[in-house]
Structures are given as C-alpha cells and as structure tokens.
Amino acid sequence: MDLVTVWFVLVAVLWTGYFVLEGFDFGVGALLPLLARDEAERRQVLATIGPVWDGNEVWLITAVGAMFAAFPGWYSGLLSAWYLPLLGILAALIVRGVGLEWRGKVGSARERALCDAGIVAGSVLPAFLWGAVFGGMLGGTALAAAVGGAFSLTLAALHGAAFVALKTAGPVRLRARRLALRAAAAAVPAALAALPAIPAAREARPLPWVAAGAATAALAAGVVLAWRRREGAAFTATAAAIACTTAALFGVLWHSPLPGLTVAEAASGPYTLTVMTWIAAVALPFVLAYQGWTYWVFRKRLTRAAVSPSPPGKRPATPRRVAGGTR
C-alpha cells in the first residue's frame, strides 16, 4: 500500500471518528428543548456532552488539517465548490461553542435562553449541512444535497437520543427513549432514500455497496434495540450506521474525490507524505489515549441531583452511579 492510499484511508478514518463522536453532540444539542422541561433537566442533558464536545471537534480539525497537507488539490476544490455551506458550518460551530461555554457563566434566565438557542441552532445547522455537502458532492444536484442533509440530521438526532438515554437517569432518560423512536421514524425513510444513492452515484464497486448495506443493517438494529430499551447496544448500532455510511462515502470518492480530479493528482509529494506519516505515528496514539481516558472518567450516568446547584451551606452534589448503571 503506497502513502497516497494510506493517507486517503487515514483521512476517511478521521472523518468517521468526527461524524460518530460529534454526531451525538449534534443530536443532543438539537433535541435539547424536547429532552428537558426545566433548568435542572437542561443542565442534566448538557452535562452529558459537557466534558467531551470540544475534544470531539479535534477530529474535525485533524481531518481538515490532514486533507490540507496530504491532498491540497482536494481541499482547495472542496472549499471552492462548497464555501457557503462550509462557512455556515463554521459559523454554527462557533455559535454553539459560545453557547456551551457561556451558559454556565450567565445569571439570568433570558441569557441562558439565548445560549440554549445558540446551542440548538449550532447543532441543527452543521448536522444538516455536512450531509448536504457530501450528498451534493456525490449527486451533484440540490435534491441530492437535501436528501443527504435530511439523512444526516435525523441520524444525528437518533444517535443523540440514544446517547442521552445511555448517560442519564430519571425522566430525561425515559424521554430520550421515546425521542429515539420518533427520530428513528424520520431517519429510516431518509436512509432508504440516501444510502442506496451513495454507491450508485459513481461507478459501482463492491466496497461502497457493502458499506451502504451494512449501514442499513446497523440502523435497523439500532431502531430495534432502542425499542427494546437496550441503550448501550442501540448507541453502538447507531455509531456503526454512521461509520458504515462514511465508509460508503469515501469508498465512492476513492480514485476521484472531485469530478475530473484523481486521488493521485490531488495528493502531495512523497516527501511531504513521508514526514506526515512519521508525525502521525508519534502523535496519534497519545491523542487516542487521551480521548479514551476522558470517556472512561466521565462514563457514569448523570442524575438530576448530581448537576443541580447545592443550597447555601450544603456540600455540592457529586456525580454518582445509579441503579442500573451504564450499560
């Protein structure tokens, strides 16, 4: 396997990690008004992604940086063709980050409501636009972009609802279970429209068809597992659906990531790819180890009491494992 192939696979892996991890972030933010009924529940919902959302965005930064260095022709062509949606994604991510960071620092209900609006808008918009960009890149039409955006948004909502059901206890957990099934009712038709269109968009090869079929099976398994209240397994299945969808996308983009441009033409020279390979071999294990440690430390379920402010004179509540534990 030559270095061009290695880096194409690595870029695909980085985008897969981003869509899987940031996917539930987007779903949690988009469903916030439906998951929480009061301030304590909103804190409980947002606490599920509070320790990890900014770490998840590192995957986006790394994926874009790897594309810029390894495939400058692909990077520049993508930005030129889709600069308005990508600008919208960037603006939405900034608004969302400001909302998440400032919500705990403001005092009035009006200011917290503004932060919540920023979190919802900053979650819905990127979840839709990423699907629209990749759908339009493959299909080349506004309809393909709309179908791709609808699929990515509904799949993120299902993924996020499954994550909240896995990470919380009490009424929020029950509400997340119901929302997961409602999100599935929208995600399944969108998947049936979008997934077969991915391998059919370019010259048919086995890998994209297999990956698209695996994504369909994983999504169906996620819906069944959510209905049976197997929260950990349902979240794993929705993560697998996103991973297989991304594999189908990059399987189609292999050889020709943009019309008239091959992967070999878009790639950097051998010296640049060699230096990047050594840097990745040294740095990537530390990044993966740190993120794995973060998820392990914050693996417990969150209760309403654990995130509620303590009355004056009392010690602050601390997160604790509740009956049933994280599965």
mmCIF file of C-alpha atoms in Angstrom:
data_model
loop_
_atom_site.group_PDB
_atom_site.id
_atom_site.type_symbol
_atom_site.label_atom_id
_atom_site.label_comp_id
_atom_site.label_asym_id
_atom_site.label_seq_id
_atom_site.Cartn_x
_atom_site.Cartn_y
_atom_site.Cartn_z
ATOM 1 C CA MET A 1 0.000 0.000 0.000
ATOM 2 C CA ASP A 2 1.544 3.334 -1.049
ATOM 3 C CA LEU A 3 1.470 6.502 1.044
ATOM 4 C CA VAL A 4 -1.297 8.088 -1.046
ATOM 5 C CA THR A 5 -3.578 5.162 -0.212
ATOM 6 C CA VAL A 6 -2.504 5.201 3.432
ATOM 7 C CA TRP A 7 -3.389 8.873 3.800
ATOM 8 C CA PHE A 8 -6.690 8.549 1.953
ATOM 9 C CA VAL A 9 -7.669 5.782 4.394
ATOM 10 C CA LEU A 10 -6.427 7.860 7.339
ATOM 11 C CA VAL A 11 -8.447 10.899 6.210
ATOM 12 C CA ALA A 12 -11.512 8.658 5.900
ATOM 13 C CA VAL A 13 -10.906 7.307 9.423
ATOM 14 C CA LEU A 14 -10.590 10.833 10.830
ATOM 15 C CA TRP A 15 -13.876 11.919 9.202
ATOM 16 C CA THR A 16 -15.520 8.744 10.501
ATOM 17 C CA GLY A 17 -14.381 9.497 14.038
ATOM 18 C CA TYR A 18 -15.649 13.048 13.730
ATOM 19 C CA PHE A 19 -19.099 12.089 12.445
ATOM 20 C CA VAL A 20 -19.545 9.321 15.047
ATOM 21 C CA LEU A 21 -18.439 11.421 18.031
ATOM 22 C CA GLU A 22 -19.753 14.828 17.001
ATOM 23 C CA GLY A 23 -22.893 13.157 15.678
ATOM 24 C CA PHE A 24 -24.272 12.524 19.159
ATOM 25 C CA ASP A 25 -23.154 16.022 20.216
ATOM 26 C CA PHE A 26 -25.267 17.462 17.418
ATOM 27 C CA GLY A 27 -28.199 15.207 18.303
ATOM 28 C CA VAL A 28 -28.115 16.163 21.975
ATOM 29 C CA GLY A 29 -27.994 19.874 21.142
ATOM 30 C CA ALA A 30 -30.749 19.636 18.525
ATOM 31 C CA LEU A 31 -33.073 17.741 20.898
ATOM 32 C CA LEU A 32 -32.375 19.894 23.952
ATOM 33 C CA PRO A 33 -35.813 21.641 24.019
ATOM 34 C CA LEU A 34 -37.563 18.256 23.692
ATOM 35 C CA LEU A 35 -35.420 16.386 26.219
ATOM 36 C CA ALA A 36 -35.550 18.897 29.083
ATOM 37 C CA ARG A 37 -38.567 20.521 30.762
ATOM 38 C CA ASP A 38 -36.819 22.776 33.310
ATOM 39 C CA GLU A 39 -33.443 24.254 34.133
ATOM 40 C CA ALA A 40 -32.228 21.247 36.150
ATOM 41 C CA GLU A 41 -33.036 18.881 33.275
ATOM 42 C CA ARG A 42 -31.354 21.174 30.745
ATOM 43 C CA ARG A 43 -28.204 21.087 32.899
ATOM 44 C CA GLN A 44 -28.513 17.304 33.096
ATOM 45 C CA VAL A 45 -28.795 16.947 29.306
ATOM 46 C CA LEU A 46 -25.943 19.329 28.535
ATOM 47 C CA ALA A 47 -23.740 17.678 31.176
ATOM 48 C CA THR A 48 -23.764 14.505 29.055
ATOM 49 C CA ILE A 49 -21.660 16.236 26.394
ATOM 50 C CA GLY A 50 -20.019 18.919 28.557
ATOM 51 C CA PRO A 51 -16.719 17.059 29.165
ATOM 52 C CA VAL A 52 -16.314 15.736 25.601
ATOM 53 C CA TRP A 53 -17.810 18.046 22.952
ATOM 54 C CA ASP A 54 -14.700 20.170 22.422
ATOM 55 C CA GLY A 55 -12.493 17.070 22.314
ATOM 56 C CA ASN A 56 -14.778 15.627 19.634
ATOM 57 C CA GLU A 57 -14.167 18.704 17.480
ATOM 58 C CA VAL A 58 -10.448 17.913 17.483
ATOM 59 C CA TRP A 59 -11.314 15.147 14.990
ATOM 60 C CA LEU A 60 -12.669 17.784 12.587
ATOM 61 C CA ILE A 61 -9.569 19.947 12.952
ATOM 62 C CA THR A 62 -7.315 16.929 12.399
ATOM 63 C CA ALA A 63 -9.330 15.687 9.408
ATOM 64 C CA VAL A 64 -9.301 19.093 7.705
ATOM 65 C CA GLY A 65 -5.596 19.566 8.512
ATOM 66 C CA ALA A 66 -4.770 16.135 7.080
ATOM 67 C CA MET A 67 -6.717 16.915 3.895
ATOM 68 C CA PHE A 68 -4.923 20.261 3.553
ATOM 69 C CA ALA A 69 -1.469 18.702 3.918
ATOM 70 C CA ALA A 70 -1.969 15.347 2.152
ATOM 71 C CA PHE A 71 -4.469 16.307 -0.574
ATOM 72 C CA PRO A 72 -4.210 20.062 -1.237
ATOM 73 C CA GLY A 73 -5.979 19.728 -4.605
ATOM 74 C CA TRP A 74 -8.990 18.045 -2.979
ATOM 75 C CA TYR A 75 -9.003 20.531 -0.096
ATOM 76 C CA SER A 76 -8.960 23.623 -2.325
ATOM 77 C CA GLY A 77 -11.551 22.181 -4.730
ATOM 78 C CA LEU A 78 -13.886 21.293 -1.868
ATOM 79 C CA LEU A 79 -13.640 24.766 -0.345
ATOM 80 C CA SER A 80 -14.177 26.465 -3.705
ATOM 81 C CA ALA A 81 -17.237 24.390 -4.586
ATOM 82 C CA TRP A 82 -18.912 24.418 -1.141
ATOM 83 C CA TYR A 83 -17.639 27.562 0.549
ATOM 84 C CA LEU A 84 -21.078 28.889 1.553
ATOM 85 C CA PRO A 85 -22.267 25.686 3.346
ATOM 86 C CA LEU A 86 -18.826 25.255 4.915
ATOM 87 C CA LEU A 87 -18.879 28.871 6.080
ATOM 88 C CA GLY A 88 -22.313 28.229 7.584
ATOM 89 C CA ILE A 89 -20.945 25.163 9.412
ATOM 90 C CA LEU A 90 -18.026 27.165 10.781
ATOM 91 C CA ALA A 91 -20.299 29.986 11.997
ATOM 92 C CA ALA A 92 -22.718 27.495 13.576
ATOM 93 C CA LEU A 93 -19.907 25.675 15.403
ATOM 94 C CA ILE A 94 -18.678 28.997 16.814
ATOM 95 C CA VAL A 95 -22.188 29.964 17.999
ATOM 96 C CA ARG A 96 -22.658 26.525 19.539
ATOM 97 C CA GLY A 97 -19.312 26.653 21.311
ATOM 98 C CA VAL A 98 -20.057 30.111 22.730
ATOM 99 C CA GLY A 99 -23.462 28.884 23.946
ATOM 100 C CA LEU A 100 -21.987 25.827 25.658
ATOM 101 C CA GLU A 101 -19.149 27.761 27.276
ATOM 102 C CA TRP A 102 -21.164 30.794 28.407
ATOM 103 C CA ARG A 103 -24.304 29.063 29.620
ATOM 104 C CA GLY A 104 -22.760 28.270 32.989
ATOM 105 C CA LYS A 105 -21.361 31.778 33.383
ATOM 106 C CA VAL A 106 -24.512 33.878 32.850
ATOM 107 C CA GLY A 107 -27.020 34.579 35.607
ATOM 108 C CA SER A 108 -30.380 35.471 34.073
ATOM 109 C CA ALA A 109 -32.936 33.119 32.532
ATOM 110 C CA ARG A 110 -33.033 35.297 29.375
ATOM 111 C CA GLU A 111 -29.291 34.949 28.824
ATOM 112 C CA ARG A 112 -29.461 31.183 29.373
ATOM 113 C CA ALA A 113 -32.323 31.013 26.847
ATOM 114 C CA LEU A 114 -30.138 32.829 24.299
ATOM 115 C CA CYS A 115 -27.332 30.337 24.945
ATOM 116 C CA ASP A 116 -29.793 27.448 24.505
ATOM 117 C CA ALA A 117 -30.982 28.926 21.190
ATOM 118 C CA GLY A 118 -27.361 29.134 20.034
ATOM 119 C CA ILE A 119 -26.731 25.522 21.078
ATOM 120 C CA VAL A 120 -29.818 24.263 19.210
ATOM 121 C CA ALA A 121 -29.140 26.281 16.048
ATOM 122 C CA GLY A 122 -25.426 25.454 16.189
ATOM 123 C CA SER A 123 -26.269 21.758 16.375
ATOM 124 C CA VAL A 124 -29.074 21.526 13.791
ATOM 125 C CA LEU A 125 -27.295 23.522 11.079
ATOM 126 C CA PRO A 126 -23.995 21.568 10.918
ATOM 127 C CA ALA A 127 -25.810 18.228 11.244
ATOM 128 C CA PHE A 128 -27.847 19.127 8.144
ATOM 129 C CA LEU A 129 -25.118 20.901 6.162
ATOM 130 C CA TRP A 130 -22.498 18.140 6.461
ATOM 131 C CA GLY A 131 -24.936 15.719 4.859
ATOM 132 C CA ALA A 132 -25.870 18.305 2.240
ATOM 133 C CA VAL A 133 -22.205 18.891 1.324
ATOM 134 C CA PHE A 134 -21.375 15.193 0.904
ATOM 135 C CA GLY A 135 -24.732 14.434 -0.741
ATOM 136 C CA GLY A 136 -24.269 17.277 -3.208
ATOM 137 C CA MET A 137 -20.642 16.279 -3.803
ATOM 138 C CA LEU A 138 -21.749 12.825 -4.931
ATOM 139 C CA GLY A 139 -25.106 13.551 -6.548
ATOM 140 C CA GLY A 140 -24.382 16.999 -7.930
ATOM 141 C CA THR A 141 -27.994 18.202 -7.529
ATOM 142 C CA ALA A 142 -29.958 20.211 -4.992
ATOM 143 C CA LEU A 143 -32.216 17.210 -4.384
ATOM 144 C CA ALA A 144 -29.210 15.014 -3.528
ATOM 145 C CA ALA A 145 -27.974 17.676 -1.123
ATOM 146 C CA ALA A 146 -31.410 17.944 0.536
ATOM 147 C CA VAL A 147 -31.704 14.152 0.926
ATOM 148 C CA GLY A 148 -28.176 13.939 2.326
ATOM 149 C CA GLY A 149 -28.877 16.756 4.779
ATOM 150 C CA ALA A 150 -32.161 15.221 5.952
ATOM 151 C CA PHE A 151 -30.475 11.848 6.468
ATOM 152 C CA SER A 152 -27.532 13.225 8.436
ATOM 153 C CA LEU A 153 -29.778 15.402 10.641
ATOM 154 C CA THR A 154 -32.252 12.631 11.505
ATOM 155 C CA LEU A 155 -29.459 10.090 12.062
ATOM 156 C CA ALA A 156 -27.692 12.530 14.395
ATOM 157 C CA ALA A 157 -30.960 13.041 16.306
ATOM 158 C CA LEU A 158 -31.353 9.268 16.745
ATOM 159 C CA HIS A 159 -27.691 8.913 17.745
ATOM 160 C CA GLY A 160 -28.004 11.770 20.255
ATOM 161 C CA ALA A 161 -31.230 10.450 21.800
ATOM 162 C CA ALA A 162 -29.623 7.023 22.239
ATOM 163 C CA PHE A 163 -26.627 8.681 23.915
ATOM 164 C CA VAL A 164 -28.781 10.670 26.364
ATOM 165 C CA ALA A 165 -30.790 7.534 27.227
ATOM 166 C CA LEU A 166 -27.490 5.768 27.913
ATOM 167 C CA LYS A 167 -25.999 8.564 30.019
ATOM 168 C CA THR A 168 -28.908 9.821 32.154
ATOM 169 C CA ALA A 169 -31.427 8.617 34.714
ATOM 170 C CA GLY A 170 -34.964 9.608 35.638
ATOM 171 C CA PRO A 171 -37.496 11.429 33.420
ATOM 172 C CA VAL A 172 -34.844 12.609 30.943
ATOM 173 C CA ARG A 173 -33.818 9.008 30.276
ATOM 174 C CA LEU A 174 -37.454 7.983 29.633
ATOM 175 C CA ARG A 175 -37.988 10.999 27.369
ATOM 176 C CA ALA A 176 -34.800 10.194 25.422
ATOM 177 C CA ARG A 177 -36.047 6.636 24.809
ATOM 178 C CA ARG A 178 -39.288 7.964 23.302
ATOM 179 C CA LEU A 179 -37.456 10.571 21.221
ATOM 180 C CA ALA A 180 -35.094 7.920 19.872
ATOM 181 C CA LEU A 181 -38.063 6.051 18.401
ATOM 182 C CA ARG A 182 -39.538 9.251 16.944
ATOM 183 C CA ALA A 183 -36.180 10.173 15.429
ATOM 184 C CA ALA A 184 -35.944 6.663 14.003
ATOM 185 C CA ALA A 185 -39.323 7.141 12.297
ATOM 186 C CA ALA A 186 -37.744 10.033 10.356
ATOM 187 C CA ALA A 187 -34.260 8.540 9.936
ATOM 188 C CA VAL A 188 -35.359 5.235 8.362
ATOM 189 C CA PRO A 189 -37.158 6.759 5.308
ATOM 190 C CA ALA A 190 -34.287 9.226 4.863
ATOM 191 C CA ALA A 191 -31.811 6.324 4.989
ATOM 192 C CA LEU A 192 -33.772 4.334 2.417
ATOM 193 C CA ALA A 193 -33.538 7.332 0.071
ATOM 194 C CA ALA A 194 -29.919 8.286 0.772
ATOM 195 C CA LEU A 195 -27.953 5.066 1.357
ATOM 196 C CA PRO A 196 -28.636 3.321 -1.999
ATOM 197 C CA ALA A 197 -27.834 6.595 -3.781
ATOM 198 C CA ILE A 198 -24.292 6.739 -2.337
ATOM 199 C CA PRO A 199 -22.760 3.751 -4.203
ATOM 200 C CA ALA A 200 -24.990 4.438 -7.221
ATOM 201 C CA ALA A 201 -23.611 7.975 -7.597
ATOM 202 C CA ARG A 202 -20.378 6.909 -9.300
ATOM 203 C CA GLU A 203 -19.046 3.777 -10.960
ATOM 204 C CA ALA A 204 -20.258 0.783 -8.962
ATOM 205 C CA ARG A 205 -17.618 -1.033 -6.859
ATOM 206 C CA PRO A 206 -18.152 -3.699 -4.210
ATOM 207 C CA LEU A 207 -16.939 -1.771 -1.129
ATOM 208 C CA PRO A 208 -19.446 1.144 -1.233
ATOM 209 C CA TRP A 209 -22.350 -1.255 -1.814
ATOM 210 C CA VAL A 210 -21.242 -3.476 1.081
ATOM 211 C CA ALA A 211 -20.747 -0.464 3.367
ATOM 212 C CA ALA A 212 -24.143 1.015 2.444
ATOM 213 C CA GLY A 213 -25.807 -2.348 3.114
ATOM 214 C CA ALA A 214 -24.010 -2.617 6.462
ATOM 215 C CA ALA A 215 -25.163 0.910 7.365
ATOM 216 C CA THR A 216 -28.773 -0.033 6.597
ATOM 217 C CA ALA A 217 -28.498 -3.172 8.740
ATOM 218 C CA ALA A 218 -26.862 -1.266 11.607
ATOM 219 C CA LEU A 219 -29.566 1.417 11.516
ATOM 220 C CA ALA A 220 -32.306 -1.224 11.577
ATOM 221 C CA ALA A 221 -30.571 -2.918 14.515
ATOM 222 C CA GLY A 222 -30.340 0.425 16.315
ATOM 223 C CA VAL A 223 -34.074 1.015 15.934
ATOM 224 C CA VAL A 224 -34.945 -2.461 17.235
ATOM 225 C CA LEU A 225 -32.518 -2.153 20.157
ATOM 226 C CA ALA A 226 -33.862 1.302 21.076
ATOM 227 C CA TRP A 227 -37.402 -0.098 21.038
ATOM 228 C CA ARG A 228 -36.237 -2.955 23.325
ATOM 229 C CA ARG A 229 -34.536 -0.383 25.623
ATOM 230 C CA ARG A 230 -31.051 -1.839 25.096
ATOM 231 C CA GLU A 231 -29.476 1.602 25.344
ATOM 232 C CA GLY A 232 -25.794 0.726 25.122
ATOM 233 C CA ALA A 233 -26.323 -1.639 22.202
ATOM 234 C CA ALA A 234 -28.603 0.875 20.445
ATOM 235 C CA PHE A 235 -25.944 3.589 20.724
ATOM 236 C CA THR A 236 -23.296 1.195 19.389
ATOM 237 C CA ALA A 237 -25.553 0.322 16.447
ATOM 238 C CA THR A 238 -26.222 3.963 15.520
ATOM 239 C CA ALA A 239 -22.471 4.636 15.757
ATOM 240 C CA ALA A 240 -21.878 1.696 13.409
ATOM 241 C CA ALA A 241 -24.504 3.078 10.994
ATOM 242 C CA ILE A 242 -22.654 6.408 10.834
ATOM 243 C CA ALA A 243 -19.271 4.681 10.443
ATOM 244 C CA CYS A 244 -20.525 2.452 7.611
ATOM 245 C CA THR A 245 -22.180 5.414 5.868
ATOM 246 C CA THR A 246 -18.883 7.317 5.965
ATOM 247 C CA ALA A 247 -17.054 4.239 4.653
ATOM 248 C CA ALA A 248 -19.503 4.087 1.726
ATOM 249 C CA LEU A 249 -18.941 7.800 1.026
ATOM 250 C CA PHE A 250 -15.161 7.536 0.949
ATOM 251 C CA GLY A 251 -15.330 4.262 -0.955
ATOM 252 C CA VAL A 252 -17.120 6.154 -3.724
ATOM 253 C CA LEU A 253 -14.699 9.099 -3.510
ATOM 254 C CA TRP A 254 -11.667 6.815 -3.915
ATOM 255 C CA HIS A 255 -9.848 7.412 -7.224
ATOM 256 C CA SER A 256 -11.865 10.601 -7.918
ATOM 257 C CA PRO A 257 -12.733 12.755 -4.878
ATOM 258 C CA LEU A 258 -13.890 15.586 -7.164
ATOM 259 C CA PRO A 259 -15.072 15.486 -10.800
ATOM 260 C CA GLY A 260 -12.023 15.476 -13.093
ATOM 261 C CA LEU A 261 -9.551 15.028 -10.218
ATOM 262 C CA THR A 262 -7.950 11.722 -9.191
ATOM 263 C CA VAL A 263 -6.601 10.975 -5.737
ATOM 264 C CA ALA A 264 -3.068 10.753 -7.131
ATOM 265 C CA GLU A 265 -3.403 14.193 -8.761
ATOM 266 C CA ALA A 266 -4.793 15.717 -5.552
ATOM 267 C CA ALA A 267 -2.046 14.285 -3.307
ATOM 268 C CA SER A 268 1.100 15.973 -2.030
ATOM 269 C CA GLY A 269 4.581 14.764 -2.968
ATOM 270 C CA PRO A 270 6.290 11.684 -1.430
ATOM 271 C CA TYR A 271 8.497 13.784 0.916
ATOM 272 C CA THR A 272 5.500 15.584 2.468
ATOM 273 C CA LEU A 273 3.549 12.355 2.913
ATOM 274 C CA THR A 274 6.570 10.630 4.494
ATOM 275 C CA VAL A 275 7.068 13.425 7.051
ATOM 276 C CA MET A 276 3.329 13.441 7.837
ATOM 277 C CA THR A 277 3.370 9.682 8.345
ATOM 278 C CA TRP A 278 6.117 9.910 10.972
ATOM 279 C CA ILE A 279 4.335 12.762 12.768
ATOM 280 C CA ALA A 280 1.047 10.829 12.787
ATOM 281 C CA ALA A 281 2.733 7.644 14.007
ATOM 282 C CA VAL A 282 4.132 9.506 17.027
ATOM 283 C CA ALA A 283 1.230 11.851 17.906
ATOM 284 C CA LEU A 284 -1.898 9.832 17.072
ATOM 285 C CA PRO A 285 -1.559 7.202 19.858
ATOM 286 C CA PHE A 286 -1.335 9.950 22.509
ATOM 287 C CA VAL A 287 -4.431 11.715 21.142
ATOM 288 C CA LEU A 288 -6.430 8.468 21.061
ATOM 289 C CA ALA A 289 -5.274 7.508 24.566
ATOM 290 C CA TYR A 290 -6.226 10.910 25.987
ATOM 291 C CA GLN A 291 -9.706 10.849 24.434
ATOM 292 C CA GLY A 292 -10.309 7.274 25.569
ATOM 293 C CA TRP A 293 -9.293 8.247 29.108
ATOM 294 C CA THR A 294 -11.735 11.205 29.002
ATOM 295 C CA TYR A 295 -14.672 8.974 28.082
ATOM 296 C CA TRP A 296 -13.659 6.462 30.786
ATOM 297 C CA VAL A 297 -13.511 9.118 33.519
ATOM 298 C CA PHE A 298 -16.963 10.533 32.615
ATOM 299 C CA ARG A 299 -18.599 7.159 31.929
ATOM 300 C CA LYS A 300 -21.188 7.262 34.762
ATOM 301 C CA ARG A 301 -24.849 8.099 34.374
ATOM 302 C CA LEU A 302 -25.908 11.637 35.306
ATOM 303 C CA THR A 303 -28.779 12.240 37.693
ATOM 304 C CA ARG A 304 -30.772 15.434 38.135
ATOM 305 C CA ALA A 305 -29.373 15.885 41.661
ATOM 306 C CA ALA A 306 -25.787 15.484 40.503
ATOM 307 C CA VAL A 307 -25.958 18.557 38.247
ATOM 308 C CA SER A 308 -28.280 20.765 40.360
ATOM 309 C CA PRO A 309 -26.740 23.673 42.301
ATOM 310 C CA SER A 310 -26.442 22.929 46.024
ATOM 311 C CA PRO A 311 -28.417 25.071 48.530
ATOM 312 C CA PRO A 312 -26.282 27.502 50.548
ATOM 313 C CA GLY A 313 -24.463 25.781 53.385
ATOM 314 C CA LYS A 314 -24.554 22.347 51.806
ATOM 315 C CA ARG A 315 -21.781 20.490 50.030
ATOM 316 C CA PRO A 316 -22.198 20.335 46.243
ATOM 317 C CA ALA A 317 -23.652 17.130 44.904
ATOM 318 C CA THR A 318 -21.226 14.847 43.078
ATOM 319 C CA PRO A 319 -21.995 12.597 40.109
ATOM 320 C CA ARG A 320 -22.704 9.037 41.150
ATOM 321 C CA ARG A 321 -23.665 5.771 39.542
ATOM 322 C CA VAL A 322 -27.359 4.998 39.893
ATOM 323 C CA ALA A 323 -29.220 1.733 39.910
ATOM 324 C CA GLY A 324 -28.902 0.066 36.542
ATOM 325 C CA GLY A 325 -25.540 1.716 35.816
ATOM 326 C CA THR A 326 -24.075 2.468 32.427
ATOM 327 C CA ARG A 327 -24.530 -0.376 30.014
#
